[in-house]
PDB file of C-alpha atoms and ligand atoms in Angstrom:
ATOM      1  CA  MET A   9       0.000   0.000   0.000  1.00  0.00           C
ATOM      2  CA  ILE A  10       2.680   2.454   1.101  1.00  0.00           C
ATOM      3  CA  LYS A  11       4.844   1.309  -1.698  1.00  0.00           C
ATOM      4  CA  ASN A  12       2.009   1.831  -4.174  1.00  0.00           C
ATOM      5  CA  ASN A  13       1.404   5.366  -2.955  1.00  0.00           C
ATOM      6  CA  PHE A  14       5.063   6.098  -3.179  1.00  0.00           C
ATOM      7  CA  LYS A  15       5.007   4.916  -6.783  1.00  0.00           C
ATOM      8  CA  LYS A  16       2.037   7.151  -7.550  1.00  0.00           C
ATOM      9  CA  LEU A  17       3.754  10.110  -5.956  1.00  0.00           C
ATOM     10  CA  SER A  18       6.920   9.510  -7.941  1.00  0.00           C
ATOM     11  CA  ILE A  19       4.922   9.427 -11.143  1.00  0.00           C
ATOM     12  CA  ILE A  20       3.213  12.675 -10.217  1.00  0.00           C
ATOM     13  CA  ALA A  21       6.538  14.286  -9.321  1.00  0.00           C
ATOM     14  CA  LEU A  22       8.094  13.098 -12.541  1.00  0.00           C
ATOM     15  CA  SER A  23       5.144  14.372 -14.585  1.00  0.00           C
ATOM     16  CA  LEU A  24       5.414  17.736 -12.883  1.00  0.00           C
ATOM     17  CA  ALA A  25       9.111  17.883 -13.640  1.00  0.00           C
ATOM     18  CA  VAL A  26       8.491  17.054 -17.282  1.00  0.00           C
ATOM     19  CA  LEU A  27       5.685  19.611 -17.500  1.00  0.00           C
ATOM     20  CA  THR A  28       7.847  22.265 -15.913  1.00  0.00           C
ATOM     21  CA  PHE A  29      10.632  21.485 -18.316  1.00  0.00           C
ATOM     22  CA  VAL A  30       8.353  21.583 -21.379  1.00  0.00           C
ATOM     23  CA  GLY A  31       6.707  24.770 -20.084  1.00  0.00           C
ATOM     24  CA  CYS A  32      10.032  26.515 -19.658  1.00  0.00           C
ATOM     25  CA  SER A  33      11.467  25.599 -22.972  1.00  0.00           C
ATOM     26  CA  SER A  34       8.372  26.674 -24.892  1.00  0.00           C
ATOM     27  CA  SER A  35       7.741  29.943 -23.094  1.00  0.00           C
ATOM     28  CA  LYS A  36       9.630  33.063 -24.107  1.00  0.00           C
ATOM     29  CA  ASP A  37      12.790  33.184 -22.083  1.00  0.00           C
ATOM     30  CA  SER A  38      13.711  36.684 -20.968  1.00  0.00           C
ATOM     31  CA  ASN A  39      17.312  36.014 -22.016  1.00  0.00           C
ATOM     32  CA  GLU A  40      16.204  35.674 -25.607  1.00  0.00           C
ATOM     33  CA  SER A  41      16.982  38.636 -27.823  1.00  0.00           C
ATOM     34  CA  ILE A  42      14.067  40.548 -29.332  1.00  0.00           C
ATOM     35  CA  GLY A  43      14.950  39.034 -32.699  1.00  0.00           C
ATOM     36  CA  GLU A  44      14.798  35.491 -31.309  1.00  0.00           C
ATOM     37  CA  GLN A  45      11.474  36.189 -29.646  1.00  0.00           C
ATOM     38  CA  MET A  46      10.060  37.218 -33.024  1.00  0.00           C
ATOM     39  CA  ASP A  47      11.812  34.390 -34.892  1.00  0.00           C
ATOM     40  CA  TYR A  48      13.381  37.174 -36.946  1.00  0.00           C
ATOM     41  CA  LYS A  49      10.070  37.777 -38.724  1.00  0.00           C
ATOM     42  CA  ILE A  50       8.571  41.063 -39.837  1.00  0.00           C
ATOM     43  CA  THR A  51       4.792  40.962 -40.193  1.00  0.00           C
ATOM     44  CA  GLY A  52       4.010  42.272 -43.660  1.00  0.00           C
ATOM     45  CA  ILE A  53       0.917  42.934 -45.761  1.00  0.00           C
ATOM     46  CA  ASP A  54      -0.170  42.013 -49.296  1.00  0.00           C
ATOM     47  CA  PRO A  55       2.778  41.048 -51.528  1.00  0.00           C
ATOM     48  CA  GLY A  56       1.966  43.616 -54.237  1.00  0.00           C
ATOM     49  CA  SER A  57       2.057  46.653 -51.971  1.00  0.00           C
ATOM     50  CA  GLY A  58       4.930  49.041 -52.593  1.00  0.00           C
ATOM     51  CA  GLN A  59       5.872  48.832 -48.973  1.00  0.00           C
ATOM     52  CA  MET A  60       6.723  45.127 -49.169  1.00  0.00           C
ATOM     53  CA  ALA A  61       9.339  45.804 -51.847  1.00  0.00           C
ATOM     54  CA  LEU A  62      10.762  48.688 -49.809  1.00  0.00           C
ATOM     55  CA  THR A  63      10.920  46.490 -46.710  1.00  0.00           C
ATOM     56  CA  GLU A  64      12.789  43.730 -48.576  1.00  0.00           C
ATOM     57  CA  GLN A  65      15.220  46.399 -49.712  1.00  0.00           C
ATOM     58  CA  ALA A  66      15.620  47.735 -46.169  1.00  0.00           C
ATOM     59  CA  LEU A  67      16.194  44.284 -44.655  1.00  0.00           C
ATOM     60  CA  LYS A  68      18.998  43.801 -47.163  1.00  0.00           C
ATOM     61  CA  ASP A  69      20.562  47.257 -47.022  1.00  0.00           C
ATOM     62  CA  TYR A  70      20.617  47.320 -43.228  1.00  0.00           C
ATOM     63  CA  ASN A  71      22.225  43.880 -43.249  1.00  0.00           C
ATOM     64  CA  THR A  72      19.653  42.129 -41.081  1.00  0.00           C
ATOM     65  CA  ASN A  73      18.785  38.465 -40.784  1.00  0.00           C
ATOM     66  CA  TYR A  74      15.060  39.164 -40.626  1.00  0.00           C
ATOM     67  CA  THR A  75      12.585  37.791 -43.134  1.00  0.00           C
ATOM     68  CA  LEU A  76       9.407  39.476 -44.267  1.00  0.00           C
ATOM     69  CA  GLN A  77       6.171  37.530 -44.036  1.00  0.00           C
ATOM     70  CA  ALA A  78       3.454  38.479 -46.491  1.00  0.00           C
ATOM     71  CA  SER A  79      -0.125  38.559 -45.246  1.00  0.00           C
ATOM     72  CA  SER A  80      -2.764  41.251 -45.706  1.00  0.00           C
ATOM     73  CA  GLY A  81      -3.623  44.577 -44.136  1.00  0.00           C
ATOM     74  CA  ALA A  82      -6.291  42.883 -42.009  1.00  0.00           C
ATOM     75  CA  ALA A  83      -4.039  39.990 -40.904  1.00  0.00           C
ATOM     76  CA  MET A  84      -1.255  42.429 -40.037  1.00  0.00           C
ATOM     77  CA  THR A  85      -3.479  44.532 -37.785  1.00  0.00           C
ATOM     78  CA  GLN A  86      -4.783  41.354 -36.126  1.00  0.00           C
ATOM     79  CA  ALA A  87      -1.218  40.171 -35.424  1.00  0.00           C
ATOM     80  CA  LEU A  88      -0.444  43.614 -34.022  1.00  0.00           C
ATOM     81  CA  ALA A  89      -3.532  43.532 -31.784  1.00  0.00           C
ATOM     82  CA  ASP A  90      -2.581  40.086 -30.439  1.00  0.00           C
ATOM     83  CA  ALA A  91       1.037  41.008 -29.745  1.00  0.00           C
ATOM     84  CA  TYR A  92       0.032  44.330 -28.196  1.00  0.00           C
ATOM     85  CA  ALA A  93      -2.445  42.694 -25.824  1.00  0.00           C
ATOM     86  CA  ASN A  94       0.391  40.532 -24.441  1.00  0.00           C
ATOM     87  CA  GLU A  95       3.136  43.151 -24.691  1.00  0.00           C
ATOM     88  CA  GLU A  96       5.033  40.861 -27.019  1.00  0.00           C
ATOM     89  CA  PRO A  97       7.551  42.180 -29.512  1.00  0.00           C
ATOM     90  CA  ILE A  98       6.331  42.647 -33.078  1.00  0.00           C
ATOM     91  CA  ILE A  99       7.481  44.623 -36.112  1.00  0.00           C
ATOM     92  CA  VAL A 100       4.915  45.419 -38.791  1.00  0.00           C
ATOM     93  CA  THR A 101       4.960  47.194 -42.125  1.00  0.00           C
ATOM     94  CA  GLY A 102       2.899  50.210 -41.099  1.00  0.00           C
ATOM     95  CA  TRP A 103       1.743  53.406 -42.710  1.00  0.00           C
ATOM     96  CA  SER A 104      -0.033  56.651 -41.929  1.00  0.00           C
ATOM     97  CA  PRO A 105      -2.718  57.722 -42.011  1.00  0.00           C
ATOM     98  CA  HIS A 106      -3.944  54.611 -40.243  1.00  0.00           C
ATOM     99  CA  TRP A 107      -6.293  54.005 -37.323  1.00  0.00           C
ATOM    100  CA  MET A 108      -3.653  51.819 -35.637  1.00  0.00           C
ATOM    101  CA  PHE A 109      -1.914  55.000 -34.451  1.00  0.00           C
ATOM    102  CA  SER A 110      -5.075  56.124 -32.635  1.00  0.00           C
ATOM    103  CA  LYS A 111      -5.643  52.760 -31.030  1.00  0.00           C
ATOM    104  CA  TYR A 112      -2.119  51.772 -29.951  1.00  0.00           C
ATOM    105  CA  ASP A 113       1.066  53.521 -28.813  1.00  0.00           C
ATOM    106  CA  LEU A 114       3.345  52.931 -31.759  1.00  0.00           C
ATOM    107  CA  LYS A 115       6.507  54.364 -33.252  1.00  0.00           C
ATOM    108  CA  TYR A 116       8.217  54.256 -36.625  1.00  0.00           C
ATOM    109  CA  LEU A 117      11.708  52.799 -36.571  1.00  0.00           C
ATOM    110  CA  GLU A 118      14.181  55.409 -37.751  1.00  0.00           C
ATOM    111  CA  ASP A 119      15.395  54.874 -41.271  1.00  0.00           C
ATOM    112  CA  PRO A 120      18.736  56.713 -41.580  1.00  0.00           C
ATOM    113  CA  LYS A 121      19.308  55.307 -45.080  1.00  0.00           C
ATOM    114  CA  GLY A 122      16.009  56.801 -46.244  1.00  0.00           C
ATOM    115  CA  ILE A 123      14.779  53.609 -47.910  1.00  0.00           C
ATOM    116  CA  PHE A 124      11.128  54.371 -47.140  1.00  0.00           C
ATOM    117  CA  GLY A 125      11.366  57.929 -48.446  1.00  0.00           C
ATOM    118  CA  GLU A 126      10.134  61.027 -46.723  1.00  0.00           C
ATOM    119  CA  ASP A 127       7.099  63.174 -47.322  1.00  0.00           C
ATOM    120  CA  GLU A 128       4.941  60.639 -49.071  1.00  0.00           C
ATOM    121  CA  HIS A 129       1.549  61.692 -50.329  1.00  0.00           C
ATOM    122  CA  THR A 130      -1.366  59.935 -51.912  1.00  0.00           C
ATOM    123  CA  SER A 131      -2.091  61.082 -55.416  1.00  0.00           C
ATOM    124  CA  THR A 132      -5.155  61.006 -57.588  1.00  0.00           C
ATOM    125  CA  VAL A 133      -4.150  59.446 -60.904  1.00  0.00           C
ATOM    126  CA  VAL A 134      -6.505  59.125 -63.877  1.00  0.00           C
ATOM    127  CA  HIS A 135      -6.401  57.357 -67.217  1.00  0.00           C
ATOM    128  CA  LYS A 136      -5.222  59.745 -69.911  1.00  0.00           C
ATOM    129  CA  GLY A 137      -8.093  61.452 -71.669  1.00  0.00           C
ATOM    130  CA  LEU A 138     -10.447  61.518 -68.667  1.00  0.00           C
ATOM    131  CA  LYS A 139     -10.643  65.284 -68.946  1.00  0.00           C
ATOM    132  CA  GLU A 140     -12.417  64.927 -72.297  1.00  0.00           C
ATOM    133  CA  LYS A 141     -14.274  61.717 -71.477  1.00  0.00           C
ATOM    134  CA  LEU A 142     -15.742  62.711 -68.087  1.00  0.00           C
ATOM    135  CA  PRO A 143     -15.010  66.423 -67.490  1.00  0.00           C
ATOM    136  CA  THR A 144     -17.146  66.721 -64.364  1.00  0.00           C
ATOM    137  CA  ALA A 145     -15.497  63.741 -62.691  1.00  0.00           C
ATOM    138  CA  TYR A 146     -12.103  65.005 -63.778  1.00  0.00           C
ATOM    139  CA  LYS A 147     -12.752  68.341 -62.080  1.00  0.00           C
ATOM    140  CA  VAL A 148     -14.037  66.789 -58.837  1.00  0.00           C
ATOM    141  CA  LEU A 149     -11.163  64.284 -58.706  1.00  0.00           C
ATOM    142  CA  ASP A 150      -8.708  67.079 -59.349  1.00  0.00           C
ATOM    143  CA  GLU A 151     -10.139  69.091 -56.430  1.00  0.00           C
ATOM    144  CA  PHE A 152     -10.378  66.117 -54.043  1.00  0.00           C
ATOM    145  CA  TYR A 153      -8.120  66.857 -51.101  1.00  0.00           C
ATOM    146  CA  TRP A 154      -8.376  65.974 -47.423  1.00  0.00           C
ATOM    147  CA  THR A 155      -6.157  65.641 -44.372  1.00  0.00           C
ATOM    148  CA  PRO A 156      -4.686  62.650 -42.531  1.00  0.00           C
ATOM    149  CA  GLU A 157      -7.081  63.501 -39.668  1.00  0.00           C
ATOM    150  CA  ASP A 158     -10.076  63.319 -42.010  1.00  0.00           C
ATOM    151  CA  SER A 159      -8.934  59.986 -43.368  1.00  0.00           C
ATOM    152  CA  GLN A 160      -8.158  58.633 -39.917  1.00  0.00           C
ATOM    153  CA  SER A 161     -11.577  59.600 -38.559  1.00  0.00           C
ATOM    154  CA  VAL A 162     -13.273  57.613 -41.332  1.00  0.00           C
ATOM    155  CA  MET A 163     -10.958  54.657 -40.762  1.00  0.00           C
ATOM    156  CA  LEU A 164     -11.601  54.647 -37.024  1.00  0.00           C
ATOM    157  CA  GLU A 165     -15.369  54.490 -37.517  1.00  0.00           C
ATOM    158  CA  ILE A 166     -15.022  51.637 -39.986  1.00  0.00           C
ATOM    159  CA  ASN A 167     -12.639  49.829 -37.662  1.00  0.00           C
ATOM    160  CA  ALA A 168     -15.160  50.237 -34.849  1.00  0.00           C
ATOM    161  CA  GLY A 169     -17.549  48.171 -36.938  1.00  0.00           C
ATOM    162  CA  GLY A 170     -19.346  50.858 -38.948  1.00  0.00           C
ATOM    163  CA  ASP A 171     -20.695  50.039 -42.397  1.00  0.00           C
ATOM    164  CA  VAL A 172     -18.241  51.485 -44.921  1.00  0.00           C
ATOM    165  CA  LYS A 173     -20.851  53.276 -47.024  1.00  0.00           C
ATOM    166  CA  GLU A 174     -22.681  54.672 -44.004  1.00  0.00           C
ATOM    167  CA  VAL A 175     -19.461  55.936 -42.426  1.00  0.00           C
ATOM    168  CA  ALA A 176     -18.424  57.604 -45.695  1.00  0.00           C
ATOM    169  CA  ARG A 177     -21.881  59.177 -46.053  1.00  0.00           C
ATOM    170  CA  GLN A 178     -21.757  60.491 -42.478  1.00  0.00           C
ATOM    171  CA  TRP A 179     -18.328  62.023 -43.056  1.00  0.00           C
ATOM    172  CA  ILE A 180     -19.612  63.763 -46.201  1.00  0.00           C
ATOM    173  CA  THR A 181     -22.596  65.142 -44.276  1.00  0.00           C
ATOM    174  CA  ASP A 182     -20.430  66.318 -41.374  1.00  0.00           C
ATOM    175  CA  ASN A 183     -17.872  67.933 -43.693  1.00  0.00           C
ATOM    176  CA  ALA A 184     -20.110  69.624 -46.217  1.00  0.00           C
ATOM    177  CA  ASP A 185     -17.809  72.664 -46.388  1.00  0.00           C
ATOM    178  CA  THR A 186     -14.798  70.595 -47.378  1.00  0.00           C
ATOM    179  CA  VAL A 187     -16.795  68.595 -49.899  1.00  0.00           C
ATOM    180  CA  SER A 188     -18.274  71.713 -51.479  1.00  0.00           C
ATOM    181  CA  LYS A 189     -14.733  72.868 -52.274  1.00  0.00           C
ATOM    182  CA  TRP A 190     -14.406  69.795 -54.488  1.00  0.00           C
ATOM    183  CA  THR A 191     -17.764  70.168 -56.198  1.00  0.00           C
ATOM    184  CA  ASP A 192     -18.562  73.893 -56.313  1.00  0.00           C
ATOM    185  CA  GLY A 193     -19.346  75.196 -59.765  1.00  0.00           C
ATOM    186  CA  VAL A 194     -19.164  71.750 -61.346  1.00  0.00           C
ATOM    187  CA  THR A 195     -21.987  70.684 -63.650  1.00  0.00           C
ATOM    188  CA  LYS A 196     -23.837  67.534 -62.580  1.00  0.00           C
ATOM    189  CA  VAL A 197     -24.223  64.618 -64.979  1.00  0.00           C
ATOM    190  CA  ASP A 198     -26.998  62.122 -65.546  1.00  0.00           C
ATOM    191  CA  GLY A 199     -25.858  58.563 -64.894  1.00  0.00           C
ATOM    192  CA  ASP A 200     -22.514  58.513 -66.737  1.00  0.00           C
ATOM    193  CA  GLU A 201     -20.429  55.461 -65.827  1.00  0.00           C
ATOM    194  CA  ILE A 202     -17.181  55.818 -63.916  1.00  0.00           C
ATOM    195  CA  ARG A 203     -14.942  53.091 -62.507  1.00  0.00           C
ATOM    196  CA  LEU A 204     -12.490  53.584 -59.648  1.00  0.00           C
ATOM    197  CA  ALA A 205     -10.009  50.921 -58.536  1.00  0.00           C
ATOM    198  CA  TYR A 206      -8.513  50.542 -55.067  1.00  0.00           C
ATOM    199  CA  VAL A 207      -6.698  48.073 -52.843  1.00  0.00           C
ATOM    200  CA  ALA A 208      -8.190  46.924 -49.527  1.00  0.00           C
ATOM    201  CA  TRP A 209      -5.787  48.983 -47.414  1.00  0.00           C
ATOM    202  CA  ASP A 210      -7.738  50.752 -44.677  1.00  0.00           C
ATOM    203  CA  SER A 211      -6.667  54.209 -45.853  1.00  0.00           C
ATOM    204  CA  GLU A 212      -7.738  53.472 -49.430  1.00  0.00           C
ATOM    205  CA  ILE A 213     -11.030  51.880 -48.410  1.00  0.00           C
ATOM    206  CA  ALA A 214     -11.756  55.193 -46.672  1.00  0.00           C
ATOM    207  CA  SER A 215     -10.682  57.590 -49.448  1.00  0.00           C
ATOM    208  CA  THR A 216     -12.164  55.619 -52.340  1.00  0.00           C
ATOM    209  CA  ASN A 217     -15.547  55.194 -50.676  1.00  0.00           C
ATOM    210  CA  VAL A 218     -15.764  58.874 -49.789  1.00  0.00           C
ATOM    211  CA  ILE A 219     -14.893  60.143 -53.277  1.00  0.00           C
ATOM    212  CA  GLY A 220     -17.067  57.402 -54.820  1.00  0.00           C
ATOM    213  CA  LEU A 221     -20.125  58.717 -52.954  1.00  0.00           C
ATOM    214  CA  VAL A 222     -19.285  62.318 -53.845  1.00  0.00           C
ATOM    215  CA  LEU A 223     -19.164  61.329 -57.528  1.00  0.00           C
ATOM    216  CA  GLU A 224     -22.488  59.543 -57.084  1.00  0.00           C
ATOM    217  CA  ASP A 225     -23.920  62.769 -55.670  1.00  0.00           C
ATOM    218  CA  MET A 226     -22.694  64.493 -58.839  1.00  0.00           C
ATOM    219  CA  GLY A 227     -24.865  62.107 -60.858  1.00  0.00           C
ATOM    220  CA  TYR A 228     -22.402  59.368 -61.770  1.00  0.00           C
ATOM    221  CA  ASN A 229     -23.048  55.676 -61.798  1.00  0.00           C
ATOM    222  CA  VAL A 230     -19.933  54.665 -59.823  1.00  0.00           C
ATOM    223  CA  THR A 231     -18.306  51.246 -59.751  1.00  0.00           C
ATOM    224  CA  LEU A 232     -15.579  50.592 -57.172  1.00  0.00           C
ATOM    225  CA  VAL A 233     -13.271  47.763 -58.167  1.00  0.00           C
ATOM    226  CA  GLN A 234     -11.228  46.167 -55.393  1.00  0.00           C
ATOM    227  CA  VAL A 235      -7.983  44.625 -56.646  1.00  0.00           C
ATOM    228  CA  ASP A 236      -4.328  44.093 -55.714  1.00  0.00           C
ATOM    229  CA  ALA A 237      -1.789  46.862 -56.214  1.00  0.00           C
ATOM    230  CA  GLY A 238      -0.268  45.551 -59.474  1.00  0.00           C
ATOM    231  CA  PRO A 239      -3.630  44.938 -61.171  1.00  0.00           C
ATOM    232  CA  MET A 240      -4.873  48.338 -59.941  1.00  0.00           C
ATOM    233  CA  TRP A 241      -2.135  50.126 -61.879  1.00  0.00           C
ATOM    234  CA  THR A 242      -2.527  47.839 -64.912  1.00  0.00           C
ATOM    235  CA  ALA A 243      -6.272  48.457 -65.009  1.00  0.00           C
ATOM    236  CA  LEU A 244      -5.689  52.212 -64.826  1.00  0.00           C
ATOM    237  CA  ALA A 245      -3.067  52.133 -67.574  1.00  0.00           C
ATOM    238  CA  SER A 246      -5.303  50.092 -69.876  1.00  0.00           C
ATOM    239  CA  GLY A 247      -8.331  52.290 -69.215  1.00  0.00           C
ATOM    240  CA  ASP A 248     -10.297  49.430 -67.698  1.00  0.00           C
ATOM    241  CA  VAL A 249     -10.782  51.806 -64.771  1.00  0.00           C
ATOM    242  CA  ASP A 250     -10.897  55.595 -65.036  1.00  0.00           C
ATOM    243  CA  ALA A 251      -9.145  56.716 -61.884  1.00  0.00           C
ATOM    244  CA  ILE A 252      -7.515  55.830 -58.588  1.00  0.00           C
ATOM    245  CA  VAL A 253      -7.061  57.941 -55.446  1.00  0.00           C
ATOM    246  CA  ALA A 254      -4.713  55.295 -54.009  1.00  0.00           C
ATOM    247  CA  ALA A 255      -1.393  56.170 -55.629  1.00  0.00           C
ATOM    248  CA  TRP A 256       1.367  56.387 -53.014  1.00  0.00           C
ATOM    249  CA  LEU A 257       4.109  58.680 -54.334  1.00  0.00           C
ATOM    250  CA  PRO A 258       6.834  59.676 -54.839  1.00  0.00           C
ATOM    251  CA  GLU A 259       8.402  56.509 -53.384  1.00  0.00           C
ATOM    252  CA  THR A 260       6.001  53.698 -52.475  1.00  0.00           C
ATOM    253  CA  HIS A 261       4.427  53.168 -55.910  1.00  0.00           C
ATOM    254  CA  SER A 262       7.228  54.719 -57.965  1.00  0.00           C
ATOM    255  CA  LYS A 263       7.807  51.513 -59.917  1.00  0.00           C
ATOM    256  CA  TYR A 264       4.123  51.082 -60.783  1.00  0.00           C
ATOM    257  CA  PHE A 265       3.894  54.747 -61.732  1.00  0.00           C
ATOM    258  CA  GLU A 266       6.965  54.578 -63.995  1.00  0.00           C
ATOM    259  CA  ASP A 267       5.556  51.540 -65.790  1.00  0.00           C
ATOM    260  CA  SER A 268       2.236  53.228 -66.557  1.00  0.00           C
ATOM    261  CA  LYS A 269       3.418  56.808 -66.985  1.00  0.00           C
ATOM    262  CA  ASP A 270       2.560  57.128 -70.677  1.00  0.00           C
ATOM    263  CA  SER A 271      -1.106  56.272 -70.268  1.00  0.00           C
ATOM    264  CA  VAL A 272      -1.992  58.023 -67.002  1.00  0.00           C
ATOM    265  CA  GLU A 273      -2.163  61.569 -65.666  1.00  0.00           C
ATOM    266  CA  ASP A 274      -1.191  62.450 -62.089  1.00  0.00           C
ATOM    267  CA  LEU A 275      -3.595  65.065 -60.717  1.00  0.00           C
ATOM    268  CA  GLY A 276      -1.417  65.617 -57.655  1.00  0.00           C
ATOM    269  CA  PRO A 277      -1.865  64.959 -53.936  1.00  0.00           C
ATOM    270  CA  ASN A 278      -5.259  64.241 -52.412  1.00  0.00           C
ATOM    271  CA  LEU A 279      -3.553  63.894 -49.006  1.00  0.00           C
ATOM    272  CA  ASP A 280      -0.188  65.134 -47.753  1.00  0.00           C
ATOM    273  CA  GLY A 281       1.739  63.915 -44.738  1.00  0.00           C
ATOM    274  CA  ALA A 282       1.561  60.220 -45.546  1.00  0.00           C
ATOM    275  CA  ARG A 283       4.272  57.901 -44.373  1.00  0.00           C
ATOM    276  CA  VAL A 284       5.354  54.273 -44.675  1.00  0.00           C
ATOM    277  CA  GLY A 285       7.905  52.343 -42.650  1.00  0.00           C
ATOM    278  CA  LEU A 286       8.541  49.686 -40.058  1.00  0.00           C
ATOM    279  CA  VAL A 287       6.360  50.219 -37.018  1.00  0.00           C
ATOM    280  CA  VAL A 288       6.659  48.808 -33.490  1.00  0.00           C
ATOM    281  CA  PRO A 289       4.822  49.282 -30.186  1.00  0.00           C
ATOM    282  CA  THR A 290       6.516  51.941 -28.022  1.00  0.00           C
ATOM    283  CA  TYR A 291       7.122  49.336 -25.295  1.00  0.00           C
ATOM    284  CA  MET A 292       9.793  47.827 -27.545  1.00  0.00           C
ATOM    285  CA  ASP A 293      13.318  48.809 -26.785  1.00  0.00           C
ATOM    286  CA  ILE A 294      14.498  49.494 -30.340  1.00  0.00           C
ATOM    287  CA  ASP A 295      14.420  52.789 -32.219  1.00  0.00           C
ATOM    288  CA  SER A 296      16.029  52.281 -35.577  1.00  0.00           C
ATOM    289  CA  ILE A 297      16.077  49.771 -38.408  1.00  0.00           C
ATOM    290  CA  GLU A 298      19.814  49.786 -37.724  1.00  0.00           C
ATOM    291  CA  ASP A 299      19.038  47.951 -34.469  1.00  0.00           C
ATOM    292  CA  LEU A 300      17.985  44.962 -36.575  1.00  0.00           C
ATOM    293  CA  ALA A 301      21.453  44.526 -38.085  1.00  0.00           C
ATOM    294  CA  LYS A 302      23.106  41.115 -37.670  1.00  0.00           C
TER     295      LYS A 302
HETATM  296  N1  PBE B 410       0.403  51.029 -48.122  1.00  0.00           N
HETATM  297  C1  PBE B 410      -0.849  51.671 -47.849  1.00  0.00           C
HETATM  298  C2  PBE B 410       0.387  50.847 -49.577  1.00  0.00           C
HETATM  299  C3  PBE B 410      -0.125  52.076 -50.039  1.00  0.00           C
HETATM  300  C4  PBE B 410      -1.178  52.380 -49.027  1.00  0.00           C
HETATM  301  C5  PBE B 410       1.446  51.888 -47.679  1.00  0.00           C
HETATM  302  C6  PBE B 410       0.370  49.766 -47.464  1.00  0.00           C
HETATM  303  C7  PBE B 410       1.635  50.275 -50.252  1.00  0.00           C
HETATM  304  O1  PBE B 410       1.645  50.098 -51.447  1.00  0.00           O
HETATM  305  O2  PBE B 410       2.595  49.958 -49.554  1.00  0.00           O
END
């Protein structure tokens, strides 16, 4: 009897020891470097975005042993939310304007080599000949201009679960003065077709839906086409779509822009003060992409 109990106890003790051992080796050891804790992974977005190419370039030029994982805008923000909730290290390909900066305490890693550019803006780019084809739309698109705060307020509402169209409509109602600057003195049309392409990045979901509704109010029959970055530029160049408000220049989409330059017209910024880069929670003890060097 005693012997039996002793045996049971030993088994329990042994199991505990094994469990403790397994637990320790799988949990994040505080002696691990930040890089080890993240398995040297950067959480990226959709492969076609300009930022992914810039990040690959940065990881090389800064001589790091990090790899970039492609995902999507939505998967990236989910990974960020999960890491943030547990104060775990994470590096994401981030950009502004974006609601993530309102929701979390984040910082851009410094980029002394300037790989991600400075002073990015989002441009409105149309298929050549739009001025003659759809003069009213051309005029409104040319005038379309808002601020990072405007964009961020729309994004926040959508992120909080608002219906995209309803949020865009509400913003238009609340900002009638701004919107009238885009539409004042422009002749309305009667059901002409216009097609706008965009990528499902939060900032572009916001801008494209707002301008889409404004064009609808001007009498257009508007189709929004959601595609990847490469196909968005190809569709614009071929004339399959008439316009985009999602062109990130001068750096992020420079390659796409160069390739389609002959068949498009850049109407200039619709938002200044945009930025792309590597973004981390402020609780992380790194400040520069240089800190990721081997
Ligand atoms: N972004 C958001 C895009 C443009 C908009 C920065 C993720 C990119 O192509 O990288």
